[in-house]
XYZ file of C-alpha atoms in Angstrom:
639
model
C 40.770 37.621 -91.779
C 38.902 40.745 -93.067
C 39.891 41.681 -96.589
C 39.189 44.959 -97.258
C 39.149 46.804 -100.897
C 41.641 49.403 -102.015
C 39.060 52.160 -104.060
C 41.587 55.009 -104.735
C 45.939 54.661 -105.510
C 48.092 55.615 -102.912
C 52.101 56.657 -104.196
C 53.226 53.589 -103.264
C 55.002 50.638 -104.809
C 52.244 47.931 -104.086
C 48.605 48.804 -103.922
C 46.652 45.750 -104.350
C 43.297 45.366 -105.036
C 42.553 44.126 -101.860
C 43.633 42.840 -98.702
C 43.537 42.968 -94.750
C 45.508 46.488 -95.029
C 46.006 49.366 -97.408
C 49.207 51.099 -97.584
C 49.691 54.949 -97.548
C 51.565 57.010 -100.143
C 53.980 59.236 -99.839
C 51.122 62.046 -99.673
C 50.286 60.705 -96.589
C 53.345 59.763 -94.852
C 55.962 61.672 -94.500
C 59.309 60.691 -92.206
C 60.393 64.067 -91.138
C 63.450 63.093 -88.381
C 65.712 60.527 -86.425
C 67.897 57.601 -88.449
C 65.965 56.863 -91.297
C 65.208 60.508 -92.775
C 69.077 61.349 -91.977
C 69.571 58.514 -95.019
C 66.793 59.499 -96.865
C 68.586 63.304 -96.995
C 71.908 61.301 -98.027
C 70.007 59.263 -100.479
C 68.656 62.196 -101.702
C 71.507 64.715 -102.162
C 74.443 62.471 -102.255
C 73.417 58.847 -103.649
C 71.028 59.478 -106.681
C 73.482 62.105 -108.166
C 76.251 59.779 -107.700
C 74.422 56.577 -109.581
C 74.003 58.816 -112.361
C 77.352 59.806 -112.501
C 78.273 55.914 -112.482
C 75.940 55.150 -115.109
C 76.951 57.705 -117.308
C 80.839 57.183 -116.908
C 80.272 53.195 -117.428
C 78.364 54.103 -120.532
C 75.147 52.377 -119.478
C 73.631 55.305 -120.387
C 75.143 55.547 -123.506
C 74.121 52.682 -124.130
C 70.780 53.578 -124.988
C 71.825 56.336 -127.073
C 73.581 54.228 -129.449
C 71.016 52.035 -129.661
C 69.050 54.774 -131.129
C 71.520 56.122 -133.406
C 72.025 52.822 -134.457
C 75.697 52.944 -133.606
C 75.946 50.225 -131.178
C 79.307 48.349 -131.390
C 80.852 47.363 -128.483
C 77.957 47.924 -125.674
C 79.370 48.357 -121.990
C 78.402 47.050 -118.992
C 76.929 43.308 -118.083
C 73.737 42.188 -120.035
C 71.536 43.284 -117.523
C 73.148 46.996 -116.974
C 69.751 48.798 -119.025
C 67.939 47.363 -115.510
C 70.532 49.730 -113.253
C 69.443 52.810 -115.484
C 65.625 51.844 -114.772
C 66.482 51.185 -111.220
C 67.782 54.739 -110.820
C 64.402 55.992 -112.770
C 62.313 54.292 -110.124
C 65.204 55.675 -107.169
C 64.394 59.367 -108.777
C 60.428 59.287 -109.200
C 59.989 58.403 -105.521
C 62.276 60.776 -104.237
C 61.102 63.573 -106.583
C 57.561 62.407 -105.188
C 58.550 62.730 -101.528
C 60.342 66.067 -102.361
C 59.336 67.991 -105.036
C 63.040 68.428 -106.276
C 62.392 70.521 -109.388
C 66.083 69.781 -110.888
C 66.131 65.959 -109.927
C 62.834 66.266 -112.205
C 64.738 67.985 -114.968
C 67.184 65.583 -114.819
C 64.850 62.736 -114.925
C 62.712 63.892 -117.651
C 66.352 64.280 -119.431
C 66.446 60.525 -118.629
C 64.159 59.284 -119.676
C 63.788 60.792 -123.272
C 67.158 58.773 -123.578
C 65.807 55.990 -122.485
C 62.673 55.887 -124.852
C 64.546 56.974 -127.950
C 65.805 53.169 -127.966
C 62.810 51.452 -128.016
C 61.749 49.605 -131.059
C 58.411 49.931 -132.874
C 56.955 47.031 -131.629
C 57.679 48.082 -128.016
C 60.543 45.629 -127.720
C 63.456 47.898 -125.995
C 66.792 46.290 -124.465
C 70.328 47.091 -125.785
C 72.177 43.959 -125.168
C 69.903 41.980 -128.077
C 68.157 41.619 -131.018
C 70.793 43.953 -133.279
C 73.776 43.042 -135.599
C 76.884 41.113 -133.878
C 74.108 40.543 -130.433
C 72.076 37.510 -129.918
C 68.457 37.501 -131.346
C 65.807 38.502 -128.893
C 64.651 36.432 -125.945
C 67.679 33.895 -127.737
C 69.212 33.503 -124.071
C 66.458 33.323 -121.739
C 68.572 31.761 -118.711
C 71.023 34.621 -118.710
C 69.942 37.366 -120.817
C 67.718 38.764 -118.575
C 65.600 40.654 -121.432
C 62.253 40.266 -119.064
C 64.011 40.833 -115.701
C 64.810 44.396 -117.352
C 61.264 45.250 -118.728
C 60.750 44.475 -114.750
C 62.268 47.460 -113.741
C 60.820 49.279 -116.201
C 57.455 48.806 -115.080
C 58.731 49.743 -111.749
C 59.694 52.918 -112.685
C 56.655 53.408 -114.796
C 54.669 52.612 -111.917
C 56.346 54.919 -109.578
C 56.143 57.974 -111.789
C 52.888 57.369 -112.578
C 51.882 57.040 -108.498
C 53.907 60.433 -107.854
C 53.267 62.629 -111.008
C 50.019 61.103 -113.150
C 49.793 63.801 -115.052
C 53.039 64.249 -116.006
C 54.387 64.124 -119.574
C 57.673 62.792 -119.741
C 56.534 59.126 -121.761
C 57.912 56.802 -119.308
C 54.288 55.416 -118.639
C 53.650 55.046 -122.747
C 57.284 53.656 -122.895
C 56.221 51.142 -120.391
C 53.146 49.820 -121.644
C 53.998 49.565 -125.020
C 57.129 47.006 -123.736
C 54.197 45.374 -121.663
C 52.083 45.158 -124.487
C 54.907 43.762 -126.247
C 55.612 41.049 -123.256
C 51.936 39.743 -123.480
C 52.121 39.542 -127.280
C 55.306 37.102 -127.152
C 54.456 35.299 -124.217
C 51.088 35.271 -123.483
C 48.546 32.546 -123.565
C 49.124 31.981 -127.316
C 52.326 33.024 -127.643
C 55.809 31.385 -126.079
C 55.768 28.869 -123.511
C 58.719 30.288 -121.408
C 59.820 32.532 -118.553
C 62.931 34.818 -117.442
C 65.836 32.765 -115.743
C 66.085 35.986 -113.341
C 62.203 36.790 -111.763
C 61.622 40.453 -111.641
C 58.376 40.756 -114.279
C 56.116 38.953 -111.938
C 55.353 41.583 -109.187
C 56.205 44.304 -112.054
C 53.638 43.276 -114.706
C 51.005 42.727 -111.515
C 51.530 46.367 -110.293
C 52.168 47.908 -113.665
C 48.181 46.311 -114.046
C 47.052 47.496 -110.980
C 48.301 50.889 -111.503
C 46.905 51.212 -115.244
C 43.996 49.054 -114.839
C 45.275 46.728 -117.264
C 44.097 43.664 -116.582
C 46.081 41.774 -119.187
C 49.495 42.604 -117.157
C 48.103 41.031 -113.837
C 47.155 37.802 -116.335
C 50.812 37.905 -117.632
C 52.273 37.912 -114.571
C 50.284 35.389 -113.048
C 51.160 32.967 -116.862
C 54.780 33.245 -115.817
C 54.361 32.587 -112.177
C 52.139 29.329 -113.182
C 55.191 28.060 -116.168
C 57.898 28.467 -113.255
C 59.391 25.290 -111.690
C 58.080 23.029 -115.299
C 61.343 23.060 -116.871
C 60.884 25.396 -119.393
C 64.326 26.664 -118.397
C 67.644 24.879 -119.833
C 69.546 23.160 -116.815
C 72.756 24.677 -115.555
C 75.757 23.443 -113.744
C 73.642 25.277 -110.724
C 70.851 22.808 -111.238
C 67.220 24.170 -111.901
C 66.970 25.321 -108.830
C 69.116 28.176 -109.139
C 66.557 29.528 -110.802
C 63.648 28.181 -109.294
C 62.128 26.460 -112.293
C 62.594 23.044 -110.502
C 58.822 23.259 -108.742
C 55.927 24.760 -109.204
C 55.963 27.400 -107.205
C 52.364 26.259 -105.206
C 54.107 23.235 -104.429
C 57.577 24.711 -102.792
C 57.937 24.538 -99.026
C 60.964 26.963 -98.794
C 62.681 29.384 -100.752
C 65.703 27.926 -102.869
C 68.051 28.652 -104.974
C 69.863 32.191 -106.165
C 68.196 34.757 -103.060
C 67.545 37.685 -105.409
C 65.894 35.423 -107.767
C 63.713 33.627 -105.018
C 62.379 36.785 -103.094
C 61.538 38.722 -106.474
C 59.640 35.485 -107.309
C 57.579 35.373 -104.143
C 56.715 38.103 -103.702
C 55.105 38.433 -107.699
C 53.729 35.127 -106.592
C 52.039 36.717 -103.863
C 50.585 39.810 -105.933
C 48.670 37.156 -108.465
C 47.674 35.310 -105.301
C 46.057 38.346 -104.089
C 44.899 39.821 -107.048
C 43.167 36.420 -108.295
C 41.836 35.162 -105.107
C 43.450 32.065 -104.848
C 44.159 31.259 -101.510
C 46.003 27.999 -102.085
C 49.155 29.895 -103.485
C 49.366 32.350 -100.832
C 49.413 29.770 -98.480
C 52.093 28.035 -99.857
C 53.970 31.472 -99.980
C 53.209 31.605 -96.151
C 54.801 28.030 -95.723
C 58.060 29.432 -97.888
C 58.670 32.534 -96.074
C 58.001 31.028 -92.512
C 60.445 27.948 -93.061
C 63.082 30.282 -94.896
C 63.113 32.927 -92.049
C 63.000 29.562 -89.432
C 66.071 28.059 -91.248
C 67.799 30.285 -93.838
C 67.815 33.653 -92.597
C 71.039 35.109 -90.545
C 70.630 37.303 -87.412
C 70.673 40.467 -89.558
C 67.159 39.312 -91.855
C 70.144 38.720 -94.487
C 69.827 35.933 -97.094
C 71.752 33.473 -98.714
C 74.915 31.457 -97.792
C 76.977 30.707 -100.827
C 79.250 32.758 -102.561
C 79.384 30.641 -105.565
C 75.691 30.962 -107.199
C 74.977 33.334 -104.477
C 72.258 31.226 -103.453
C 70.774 29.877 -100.226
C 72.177 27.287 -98.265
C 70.321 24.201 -96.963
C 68.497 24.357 -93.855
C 70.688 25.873 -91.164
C 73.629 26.116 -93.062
C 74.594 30.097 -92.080
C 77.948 30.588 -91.759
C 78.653 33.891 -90.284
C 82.239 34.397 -92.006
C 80.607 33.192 -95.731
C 77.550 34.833 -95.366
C 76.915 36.550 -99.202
C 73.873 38.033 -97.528
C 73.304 40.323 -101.114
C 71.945 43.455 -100.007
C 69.359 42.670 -103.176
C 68.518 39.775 -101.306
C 67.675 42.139 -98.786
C 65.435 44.644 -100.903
C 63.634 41.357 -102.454
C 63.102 39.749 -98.653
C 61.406 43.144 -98.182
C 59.316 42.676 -100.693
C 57.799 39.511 -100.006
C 57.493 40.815 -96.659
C 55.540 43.861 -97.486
C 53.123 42.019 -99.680
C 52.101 39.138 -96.950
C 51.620 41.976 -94.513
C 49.075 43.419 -96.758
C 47.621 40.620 -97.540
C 47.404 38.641 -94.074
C 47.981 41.780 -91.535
C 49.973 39.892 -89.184
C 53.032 41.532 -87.303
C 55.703 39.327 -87.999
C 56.079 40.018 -91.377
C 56.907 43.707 -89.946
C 59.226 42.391 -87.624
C 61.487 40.694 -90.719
C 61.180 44.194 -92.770
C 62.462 46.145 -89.762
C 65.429 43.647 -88.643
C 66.166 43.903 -92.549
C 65.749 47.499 -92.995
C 68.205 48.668 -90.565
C 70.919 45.585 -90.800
C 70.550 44.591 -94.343
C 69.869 48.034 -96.394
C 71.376 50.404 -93.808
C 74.886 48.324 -93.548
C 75.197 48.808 -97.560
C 75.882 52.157 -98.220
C 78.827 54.151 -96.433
C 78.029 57.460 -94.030
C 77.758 59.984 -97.182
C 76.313 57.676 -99.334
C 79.277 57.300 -101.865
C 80.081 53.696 -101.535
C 78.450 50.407 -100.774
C 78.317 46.513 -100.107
C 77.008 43.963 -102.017
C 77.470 41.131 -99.941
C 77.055 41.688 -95.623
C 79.184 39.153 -94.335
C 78.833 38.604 -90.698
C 82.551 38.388 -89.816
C 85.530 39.760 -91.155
C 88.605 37.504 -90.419
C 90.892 40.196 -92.204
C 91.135 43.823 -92.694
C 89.810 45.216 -95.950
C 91.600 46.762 -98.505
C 90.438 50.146 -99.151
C 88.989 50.634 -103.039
C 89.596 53.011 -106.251
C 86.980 55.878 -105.590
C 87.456 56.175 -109.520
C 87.132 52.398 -110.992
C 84.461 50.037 -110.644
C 85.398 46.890 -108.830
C 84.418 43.269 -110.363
C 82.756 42.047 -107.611
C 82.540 42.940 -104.057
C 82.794 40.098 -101.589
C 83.172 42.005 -98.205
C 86.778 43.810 -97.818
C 85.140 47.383 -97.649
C 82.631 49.192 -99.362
C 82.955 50.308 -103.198
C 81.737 53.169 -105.333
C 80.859 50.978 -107.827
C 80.795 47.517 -109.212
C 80.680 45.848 -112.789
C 77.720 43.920 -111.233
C 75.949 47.136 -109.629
C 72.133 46.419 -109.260
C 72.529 47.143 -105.178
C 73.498 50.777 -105.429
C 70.048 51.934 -107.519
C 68.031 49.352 -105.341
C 68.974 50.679 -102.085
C 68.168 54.146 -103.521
C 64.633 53.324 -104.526
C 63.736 51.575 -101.454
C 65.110 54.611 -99.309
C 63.369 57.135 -101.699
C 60.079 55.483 -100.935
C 60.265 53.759 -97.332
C 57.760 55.871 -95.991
C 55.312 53.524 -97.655
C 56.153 50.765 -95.300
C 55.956 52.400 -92.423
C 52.477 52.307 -91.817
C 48.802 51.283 -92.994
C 44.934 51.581 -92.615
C 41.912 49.058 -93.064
C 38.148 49.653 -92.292
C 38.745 50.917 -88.405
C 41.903 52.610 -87.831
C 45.613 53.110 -88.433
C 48.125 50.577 -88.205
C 52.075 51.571 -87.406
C 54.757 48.768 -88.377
C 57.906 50.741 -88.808
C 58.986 53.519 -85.865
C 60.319 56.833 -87.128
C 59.104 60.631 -86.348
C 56.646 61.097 -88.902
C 53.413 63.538 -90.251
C 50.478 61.178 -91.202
C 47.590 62.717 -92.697
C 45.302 60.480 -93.897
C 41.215 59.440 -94.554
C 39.238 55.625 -93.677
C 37.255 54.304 -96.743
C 34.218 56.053 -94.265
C 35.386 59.418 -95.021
C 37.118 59.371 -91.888
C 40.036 61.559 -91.272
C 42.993 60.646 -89.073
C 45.949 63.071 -88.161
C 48.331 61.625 -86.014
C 52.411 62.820 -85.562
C 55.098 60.188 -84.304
C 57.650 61.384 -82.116
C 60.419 58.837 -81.275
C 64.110 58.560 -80.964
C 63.849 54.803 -82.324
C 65.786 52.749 -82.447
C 68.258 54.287 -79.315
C 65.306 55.016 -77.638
C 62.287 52.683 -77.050
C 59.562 55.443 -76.434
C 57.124 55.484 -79.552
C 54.754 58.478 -78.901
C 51.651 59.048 -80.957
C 49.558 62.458 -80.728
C 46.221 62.559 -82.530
C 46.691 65.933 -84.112
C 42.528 65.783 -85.216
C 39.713 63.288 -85.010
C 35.939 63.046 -85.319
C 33.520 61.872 -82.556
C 33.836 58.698 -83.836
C 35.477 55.901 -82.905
C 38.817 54.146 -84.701
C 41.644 51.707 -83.568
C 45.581 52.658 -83.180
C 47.438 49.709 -83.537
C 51.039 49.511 -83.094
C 53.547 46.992 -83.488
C 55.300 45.365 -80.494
C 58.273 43.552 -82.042
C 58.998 40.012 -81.140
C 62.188 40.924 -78.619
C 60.184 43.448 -76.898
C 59.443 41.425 -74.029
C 58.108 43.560 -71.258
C 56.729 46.329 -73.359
C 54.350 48.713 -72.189
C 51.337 51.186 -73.049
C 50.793 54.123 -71.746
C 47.065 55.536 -72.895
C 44.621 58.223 -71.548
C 43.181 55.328 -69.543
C 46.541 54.647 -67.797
C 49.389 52.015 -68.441
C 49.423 48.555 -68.985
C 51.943 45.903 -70.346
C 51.267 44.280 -73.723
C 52.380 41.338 -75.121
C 54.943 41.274 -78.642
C 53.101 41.139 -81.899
C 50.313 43.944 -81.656
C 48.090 46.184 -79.286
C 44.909 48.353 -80.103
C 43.571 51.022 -78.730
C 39.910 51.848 -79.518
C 38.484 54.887 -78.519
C 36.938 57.952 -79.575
C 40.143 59.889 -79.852
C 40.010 63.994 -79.137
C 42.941 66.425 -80.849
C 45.816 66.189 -77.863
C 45.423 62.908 -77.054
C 48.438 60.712 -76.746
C 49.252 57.431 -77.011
C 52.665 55.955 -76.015
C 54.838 52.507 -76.330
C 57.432 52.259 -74.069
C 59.418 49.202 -75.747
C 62.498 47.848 -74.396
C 65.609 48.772 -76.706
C 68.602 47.920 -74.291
C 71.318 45.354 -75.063
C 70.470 41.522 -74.712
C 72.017 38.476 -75.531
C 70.669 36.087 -78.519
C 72.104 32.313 -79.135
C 71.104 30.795 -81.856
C 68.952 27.504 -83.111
C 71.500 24.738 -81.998
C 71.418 22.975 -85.090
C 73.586 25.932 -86.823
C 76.338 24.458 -86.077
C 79.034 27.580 -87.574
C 78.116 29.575 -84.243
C 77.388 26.801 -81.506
C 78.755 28.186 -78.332
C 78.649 31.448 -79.485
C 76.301 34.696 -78.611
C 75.170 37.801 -80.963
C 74.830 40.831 -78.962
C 70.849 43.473 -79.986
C 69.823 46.403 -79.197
C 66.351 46.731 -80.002
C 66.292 45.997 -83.664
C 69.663 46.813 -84.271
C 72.475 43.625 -84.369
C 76.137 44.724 -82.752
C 79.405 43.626 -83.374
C 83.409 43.788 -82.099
C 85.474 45.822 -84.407
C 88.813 45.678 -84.334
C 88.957 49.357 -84.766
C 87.628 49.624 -80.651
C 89.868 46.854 -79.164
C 93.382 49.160 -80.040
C 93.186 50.454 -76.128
C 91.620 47.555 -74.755
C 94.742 45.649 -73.385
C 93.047 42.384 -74.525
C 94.096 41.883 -78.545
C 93.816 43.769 -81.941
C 92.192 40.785 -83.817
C 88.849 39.889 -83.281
C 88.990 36.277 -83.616
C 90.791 36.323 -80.165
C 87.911 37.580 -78.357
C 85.690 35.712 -75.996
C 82.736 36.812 -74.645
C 82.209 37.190 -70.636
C 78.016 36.558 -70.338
C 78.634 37.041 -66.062
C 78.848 40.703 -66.679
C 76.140 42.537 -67.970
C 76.274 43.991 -70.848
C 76.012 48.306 -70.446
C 75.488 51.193 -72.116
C 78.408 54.380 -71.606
C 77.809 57.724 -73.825
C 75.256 55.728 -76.111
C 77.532 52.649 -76.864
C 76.991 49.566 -75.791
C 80.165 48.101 -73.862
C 80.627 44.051 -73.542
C 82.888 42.424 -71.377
C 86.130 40.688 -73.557
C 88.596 38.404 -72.479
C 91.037 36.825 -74.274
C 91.884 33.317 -76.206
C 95.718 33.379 -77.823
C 96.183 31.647 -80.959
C 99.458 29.573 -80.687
C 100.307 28.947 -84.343
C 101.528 24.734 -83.682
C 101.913 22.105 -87.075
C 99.105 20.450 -86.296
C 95.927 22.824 -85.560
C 93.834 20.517 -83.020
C 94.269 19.416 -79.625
C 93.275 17.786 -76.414
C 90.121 19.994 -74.880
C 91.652 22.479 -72.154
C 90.466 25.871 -71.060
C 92.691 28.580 -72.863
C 91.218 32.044 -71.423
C 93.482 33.716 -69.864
C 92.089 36.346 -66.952
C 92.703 39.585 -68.722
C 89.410 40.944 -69.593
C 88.628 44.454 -70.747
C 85.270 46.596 -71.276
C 84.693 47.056 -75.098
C 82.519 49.197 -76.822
C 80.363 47.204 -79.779
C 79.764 48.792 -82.769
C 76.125 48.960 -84.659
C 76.534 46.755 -87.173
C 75.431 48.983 -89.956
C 78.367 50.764 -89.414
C 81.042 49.180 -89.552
C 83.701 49.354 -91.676
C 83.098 53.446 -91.638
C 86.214 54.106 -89.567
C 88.604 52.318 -92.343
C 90.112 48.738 -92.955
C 89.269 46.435 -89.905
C 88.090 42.746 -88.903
C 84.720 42.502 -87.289
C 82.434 39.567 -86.193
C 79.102 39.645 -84.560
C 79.009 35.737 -83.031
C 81.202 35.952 -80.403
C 82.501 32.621 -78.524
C 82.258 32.461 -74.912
C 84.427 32.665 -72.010
């Protein structure tokens, strides 16, 4: 693998030091059509405004205002609520970043004077602790979350120092005197401990790539070396809920709480890079391949139990208790991400894209407004339609909410949409690499001095054709290389030269590319079948109906006129008839099985289908539940 070595800071989340690609920032890449800027639009004018109004009616806010007026009685909102508010920070810096919204910037600079108003002298800020009637500080490390929330600090610090470094607002000082603080308790000499909840790992290594702080990377890289030695208390979840049960270097798969796990990796995988130590990013590689091998659902969603919302054993993915927390989601991402940079290879592209658009699209409603928290995989009964003004306790998967108690999904769906242009493509030494397929303007320069101006037009992911036009070029030679996804059997590229078929993972084109040229990837997108691993038992004999990258499912909503039944569960699947596509819908073949409701619920084997069948359109799983209260399932048994 050639590493290559990042000289100047793109607006991007991760930037490491080095690496087999560099990302671009948003001054590079911009997403200017098709599905994912109509959510970045929504995002922007609709979901940010509406986080803030959340935050401010809960009083997590407020919060911080009493803190500094020393008036802080009865605090609202869970311990970890200041990390929403910094969440939202990050969500805004991005967006202003990609947009140049002048009032979003009044309103965060509004923000964040708040914010750093709390903060004590030694740089120690958090509301929930350290005053009279809370704990002491860092007195409940398993559940306070104290470091988890300097996490998303740094986050935010690091974004709004990526978008806007000269700008004046504090956030930046505000972070790195709490980091300063953070290295002064815990560092080498100082507390032998670590958050039960990672966030401060990849946090503290980008806040010290982004400041050149070399103390943060160190930090991070301490508390990624203390986790899985017990320095945690045990729980009735066991240590592993927290994965400080084994070292992380010597884990083979991710366990344990999903959130917790991917935030963990991928910090693990920013000291890996940023220290050179090849040994713990190879054990990374061994956790994320076995996890996405045995605990990952159709959808790139994580994590099978409700309970500690943590992953199952091998294989255990039950499609009606999938928790599948759209965190989990955003954290899976970011492990993702990193081992792309790090190791180039397309798969980890492949993950991030079957994530992006069935994981973090499926959470928030059409205008933005409401959202999951968990993405279960089938609804057995209608959902019951929530408050629009009262937060809910916990959402399991009846329909989605405005807001929650526990609302860290909301703010971290908003950040990753603010800044996803980040992910959708990369450079090294040669060329330009494309992972994620959107219409987009990249403008762009090689570490030679070489400029490359490409535009991508596609209508992705409805349409498979992914055309690239080299806007301006040198006489020099560079390498396009585009991503074939691993379902794309049969894909082909059309060049200058002519067409050819490609295999799935990746194709280059070299050549000395003139202004005009074009460069196109005809991918398969229609509807296919998928089965799954037969040793996941909750959905033998069933299928799971893609389209391209997108997973499909019966709603109940769509089988009303079909003649066959209004409840999902009575649906079998006829595989004879090909599945088809009518005005832009794909349409599956039903027939049905009738429930007879007996004493005793098992019986001798004997085929129960009766010959009514009906054509039924599926709906894109991302959005369901948009046409009201209804069952849905995407495994659907046979005929």
């Amino acid at each position: 693998m050639t590493m290559t070595t990042t000289t100047t800071t793109a607006a991007t989340p991760v930037a490491p030091s080095r690496g087999a690609l560099r990302p671009l920032g948003l001054g590079e890449i911009e997403i200017t059509g098709g599905f994912w800027a109509e959510r970045q639009a929504v995002n922007a004018t609709r979901t940010l405004a509406h986080i803030e109004h959340w935050l401010e009616r809960e009083g997590w806010i407020g919060n911080f205002d009493a803190a500094a007026a020393g008036t802080l009685g009865a605090r609202t909102g869970r311990e970890f609520s200041d990390s929403e508010v910094y969440k939202l920070l990050e969500a805004m810096a991005w967006e202003i970043g990609r947009s140049n919204d002048a009032d979003l910037d009044r309103r965060y600079t509004a923000l964040v004077h708040r914010v750093s108003l709390a903060q004590e002298p030694d740089g120690y800020l958090n509301t929930a602790f350290g005053r009279p009637g809370q704990g002491d500080r860092y007195s409940d490390l398993e559940w306070g979350h104290e470091l988890y929330c300097y996490g998303h600090l740094f986050q935010a610090a690091v974004a709004r120092l990526r978008t806007r470094p000269s700008a004046d607002d504090g956030l930046v000082d505000v972070a790195r005197r709490a980091a300063d603080h953070v290295v002064a308790v815990f560092g080498p000499d100082g507390r032998v401990a670590v958050c039960g909840h990672a966030e401060i790992e990849p946090a503290l290594a980008e806040l010290g790539r982004a400041t050149g702080e070399s103390r943060y990377v160190e930090q991070a890289a301490l508390f990624v070396a203390r986790r899985g030695t017990g320095t945690l208390g045990d729980i009735e979840y066991g240590r592993g809920y927290y994965q400080d049960d084994v070292p992380v270097r010597e884990a083979t798969v991710l366990r344990g709480h999903a959130v917790r796990a991917n935030y963990l990796a991928a910090g693990a995988v920013d000291v890996a890079v940023e220290t050179d130590d090849s040994e713990l990013l190879t054990a990374l590689t061994t956790q994320w391949e076995n996890t996405v091998a045995r605990r990952t659902y159709i959808t790139g969603g994580q994590g099978s139990h409700h309970l500690d919302e943590s992953f199952g054993e091998d294989f255990v993915l039950p499609p009606d208790r999938a928790y599948s927390e759209t965190c989990a989601g955003v954290g899976s991402i970011m492990f993702s991400w990193r081992l792309l940079l790090a190791q180039g290879l397309s798969r980890y592209a492949d993950l991030i894209e079957r994530t992006l658009y069935n994981v973090v699209a499926t959470s928030p409603s059409h205008d933005g407004t409401s959202f999951y928290y968990t993405n279960t995989l089938h609804q057995r009964r209608p959902g019951t339609v929530p408050a629009t003004d009262v937060a809910v306790p916990r959402a399991s998967s009846s329909m989605r909410a405005p807001w929650f108690a526990v609302s860290c999904c909301p703010p971290n769906v908003a950040r990753t949409l603010a800044s996803l242009a980040s992910y959708v493509a990369t450079t090294d030494d040669d060329g330009l690499q494309l992972h994620q397929y959107a219409p987009a303007r990249i403008r762009t320069v090689l570490p030679n001095g070489r400029p490359i101006a490409v535009d991508v037009e596609t209508g992705y992911p409805h349409d498979g054709v992914v055309r690239v036009t080299v806007v301006d070029s040198d006489d020099e030679p560079w390498t396009l290389r585009m991503r074939v996804p691993s379902w794309a059997a049969g894909a082909t590229l059309r060049t200058p030269d002519g067409v050819r078929p490609v295999p799935v993972g990746s194709v280059s084109v070299r050549r000395t590319f003139a202004a005009g040229d074009v460069v196109e990837l005809m991918l398969p997108v229609g509807p296919r079948l998928s089965v799954a691993d037969p040793r996941i038992d909750a959905v033998r004999g069933c299928v799971a109906v893609e389209s391209g990258p997108l997973v499909l499912a019966v709603e109940s909503v769509d089988l009303g006129e079909s003649g066959v039944s209004a409840d999902v569960a009575d649906v079998r699947l006829d595989a004879a008839v090909p599945l088809h596509v009518v005005d832009g819908r794909v349409v599956a073949t039903l027939g049905l099985e009738r429930s007879t409701d007996e004493p005793w619920p098992y019986a001798l084997h004997e085929a129960a289908t009766s010959g009514a069948t009906a054509e039924v359109p599926l709906v894109e799983y991302h959005d369901w539940a948009n046409r009201g209260p209804s069952t849905m399932r995407v495994w659907i048994p046979l005929v």
